[in-house]
């Protein structure tokens, strides 16, 4: 799961993050990607993204959290509830 987050008060950052998200989706089509734009409380535009949130006011966070939980649940093995772990040599 990849979350690309952009500052919605800066149009150039939103544009750049949208480009990164599209590039990552092409390179890693098997990965789920969420493009999230923050600062909904001060942004007048509505960018093309998966979620528009405001960390300051909490707007949109419930929808984002629900989507994250649903995505993780899809990959979780409830019959074997162990968190994968590997040691780096």
PDB file of C-alpha atoms in Angstrom:
ATOM      1  CA  UNK A   1       0.000   0.000   0.000  1.00  0.00           C
ATOM      2  CA  UNK A   2       1.414   3.368  -1.043  1.00  0.00           C
ATOM      3  CA  UNK A   3       0.057   6.714   0.113  1.00  0.00           C
ATOM      4  CA  UNK A   4       1.124   9.761  -1.891  1.00  0.00           C
ATOM      5  CA  UNK A   5       0.350  12.916   0.072  1.00  0.00           C
ATOM      6  CA  UNK A   6       0.323  16.448  -1.290  1.00  0.00           C
ATOM      7  CA  UNK A   7      -0.092  19.894   0.262  1.00  0.00           C
ATOM      8  CA  UNK A   8      -3.340  21.146  -1.258  1.00  0.00           C
ATOM      9  CA  UNK A   9      -2.409  24.786  -0.695  1.00  0.00           C
ATOM     10  CA  UNK A  10       0.371  24.451  -3.283  1.00  0.00           C
ATOM     11  CA  UNK A  11      -0.911  23.651  -6.785  1.00  0.00           C
ATOM     12  CA  UNK A  12       2.546  22.729  -8.071  1.00  0.00           C
ATOM     13  CA  UNK A  13       2.966  20.179  -5.279  1.00  0.00           C
ATOM     14  CA  UNK A  14      -0.418  18.610  -6.045  1.00  0.00           C
ATOM     15  CA  UNK A  15       0.545  18.378  -9.715  1.00  0.00           C
ATOM     16  CA  UNK A  16       3.921  16.826  -8.875  1.00  0.00           C
ATOM     17  CA  UNK A  17       2.415  14.289  -6.457  1.00  0.00           C
ATOM     18  CA  UNK A  18      -0.231  13.335  -9.029  1.00  0.00           C
ATOM     19  CA  UNK A  19       2.567  12.686 -11.524  1.00  0.00           C
ATOM     20  CA  UNK A  20       4.508  10.586  -8.978  1.00  0.00           C
ATOM     21  CA  UNK A  21       1.395   8.577  -8.176  1.00  0.00           C
ATOM     22  CA  UNK A  22       0.712   7.860 -11.850  1.00  0.00           C
ATOM     23  CA  UNK A  23       4.357   6.891 -12.417  1.00  0.00           C
ATOM     24  CA  UNK A  24       4.352   4.558  -9.407  1.00  0.00           C
ATOM     25  CA  UNK A  25       1.126   2.939 -10.597  1.00  0.00           C
ATOM     26  CA  UNK A  26       2.741   2.186 -13.943  1.00  0.00           C
ATOM     27  CA  UNK A  27       5.900   0.794 -12.334  1.00  0.00           C
ATOM     28  CA  UNK A  28       4.113  -1.197  -9.634  1.00  0.00           C
ATOM     29  CA  UNK A  29       0.641  -2.121 -10.941  1.00  0.00           C
ATOM     30  CA  UNK A  30       0.227  -4.764  -8.221  1.00  0.00           C
ATOM     31  CA  UNK A  31       0.404  -2.114  -5.456  1.00  0.00           C
ATOM     32  CA  UNK A  32      -2.649  -0.263  -4.194  1.00  0.00           C
ATOM     33  CA  UNK A  33      -2.087   3.506  -4.269  1.00  0.00           C
ATOM     34  CA  UNK A  34      -3.967   6.310  -2.571  1.00  0.00           C
ATOM     35  CA  UNK A  35      -3.381   9.869  -3.735  1.00  0.00           C
ATOM     36  CA  UNK A  36      -4.282  12.112  -0.789  1.00  0.00           C
ATOM     37  CA  UNK A  37      -4.454  15.904  -0.794  1.00  0.00           C
ATOM     38  CA  UNK A  38      -4.251  17.675   2.573  1.00  0.00           C
ATOM     39  CA  UNK A  39      -5.387  21.151   3.673  1.00  0.00           C
ATOM     40  CA  UNK A  40      -9.000  20.812   2.544  1.00  0.00           C
ATOM     41  CA  UNK A  41      -9.810  23.572   5.021  1.00  0.00           C
ATOM     42  CA  UNK A  42      -7.851  26.203   3.041  1.00  0.00           C
ATOM     43  CA  UNK A  43      -7.944  24.821  -0.515  1.00  0.00           C
ATOM     44  CA  UNK A  44     -10.395  26.312  -2.987  1.00  0.00           C
ATOM     45  CA  UNK A  45      -9.715  23.869  -5.826  1.00  0.00           C
ATOM     46  CA  UNK A  46     -10.796  20.246  -6.000  1.00  0.00           C
ATOM     47  CA  UNK A  47      -7.904  18.219  -7.387  1.00  0.00           C
ATOM     48  CA  UNK A  48      -8.309  14.784  -8.935  1.00  0.00           C
ATOM     49  CA  UNK A  49      -7.328  12.493  -6.081  1.00  0.00           C
ATOM     50  CA  UNK A  50      -8.570   9.583  -4.007  1.00  0.00           C
ATOM     51  CA  UNK A  51      -9.049  11.578  -0.797  1.00  0.00           C
ATOM     52  CA  UNK A  52      -9.112  15.242   0.153  1.00  0.00           C
ATOM     53  CA  UNK A  53      -8.460  15.691   3.864  1.00  0.00           C
ATOM     54  CA  UNK A  54      -7.741  18.311   6.473  1.00  0.00           C
ATOM     55  CA  UNK A  55      -5.353  17.207   9.186  1.00  0.00           C
ATOM     56  CA  UNK A  56      -6.238  20.419  11.028  1.00  0.00           C
ATOM     57  CA  UNK A  57     -10.027  19.979  11.130  1.00  0.00           C
ATOM     58  CA  UNK A  58     -10.233  16.208  10.632  1.00  0.00           C
ATOM     59  CA  UNK A  59     -12.363  16.478   7.488  1.00  0.00           C
ATOM     60  CA  UNK A  60     -12.023  13.423   5.262  1.00  0.00           C
ATOM     61  CA  UNK A  61      -9.921  11.467   7.761  1.00  0.00           C
ATOM     62  CA  UNK A  62     -12.675   8.984   8.634  1.00  0.00           C
ATOM     63  CA  UNK A  63     -13.074   8.022   4.965  1.00  0.00           C
ATOM     64  CA  UNK A  64      -9.309   7.653   4.563  1.00  0.00           C
ATOM     65  CA  UNK A  65      -8.997   5.536   7.725  1.00  0.00           C
ATOM     66  CA  UNK A  66     -11.860   3.301   6.612  1.00  0.00           C
ATOM     67  CA  UNK A  67     -10.257   2.769   3.198  1.00  0.00           C
ATOM     68  CA  UNK A  68      -6.906   1.952   4.831  1.00  0.00           C
ATOM     69  CA  UNK A  69      -8.508  -0.580   7.175  1.00  0.00           C
ATOM     70  CA  UNK A  70     -10.415  -2.208   4.306  1.00  0.00           C
ATOM     71  CA  UNK A  71      -7.258  -2.424   2.211  1.00  0.00           C
ATOM     72  CA  UNK A  72      -5.235  -3.988   5.028  1.00  0.00           C
ATOM     73  CA  UNK A  73      -8.035  -6.419   5.874  1.00  0.00           C
ATOM     74  CA  UNK A  74      -7.947  -7.752   2.297  1.00  0.00           C
ATOM     75  CA  UNK A  75      -4.334  -8.845   2.749  1.00  0.00           C
ATOM     76  CA  UNK A  76      -4.590 -10.044   6.355  1.00  0.00           C
ATOM     77  CA  UNK A  77      -4.694 -13.758   7.045  1.00  0.00           C
ATOM     78  CA  UNK A  78      -7.192 -14.043   9.897  1.00  0.00           C
ATOM     79  CA  UNK A  79      -6.463 -17.775  10.236  1.00  0.00           C
ATOM     80  CA  UNK A  80      -2.793 -16.995  10.905  1.00  0.00           C
ATOM     81  CA  UNK A  81      -2.734 -13.553  12.569  1.00  0.00           C
ATOM     82  CA  UNK A  82       1.007 -13.033  12.645  1.00  0.00           C
ATOM     83  CA  UNK A  83       2.688  -9.875  11.497  1.00  0.00           C
ATOM     84  CA  UNK A  84       5.406 -10.709   8.971  1.00  0.00           C
ATOM     85  CA  UNK A  85       8.896 -10.054  10.247  1.00  0.00           C
ATOM     86  CA  UNK A  86      12.290 -10.439   8.683  1.00  0.00           C
ATOM     87  CA  UNK A  87      15.699  -9.595  10.074  1.00  0.00           C
ATOM     88  CA  UNK A  88      18.037  -7.626   7.899  1.00  0.00           C
ATOM     89  CA  UNK A  89      21.515  -9.186   7.998  1.00  0.00           C
TER      90      UNK A  89
END
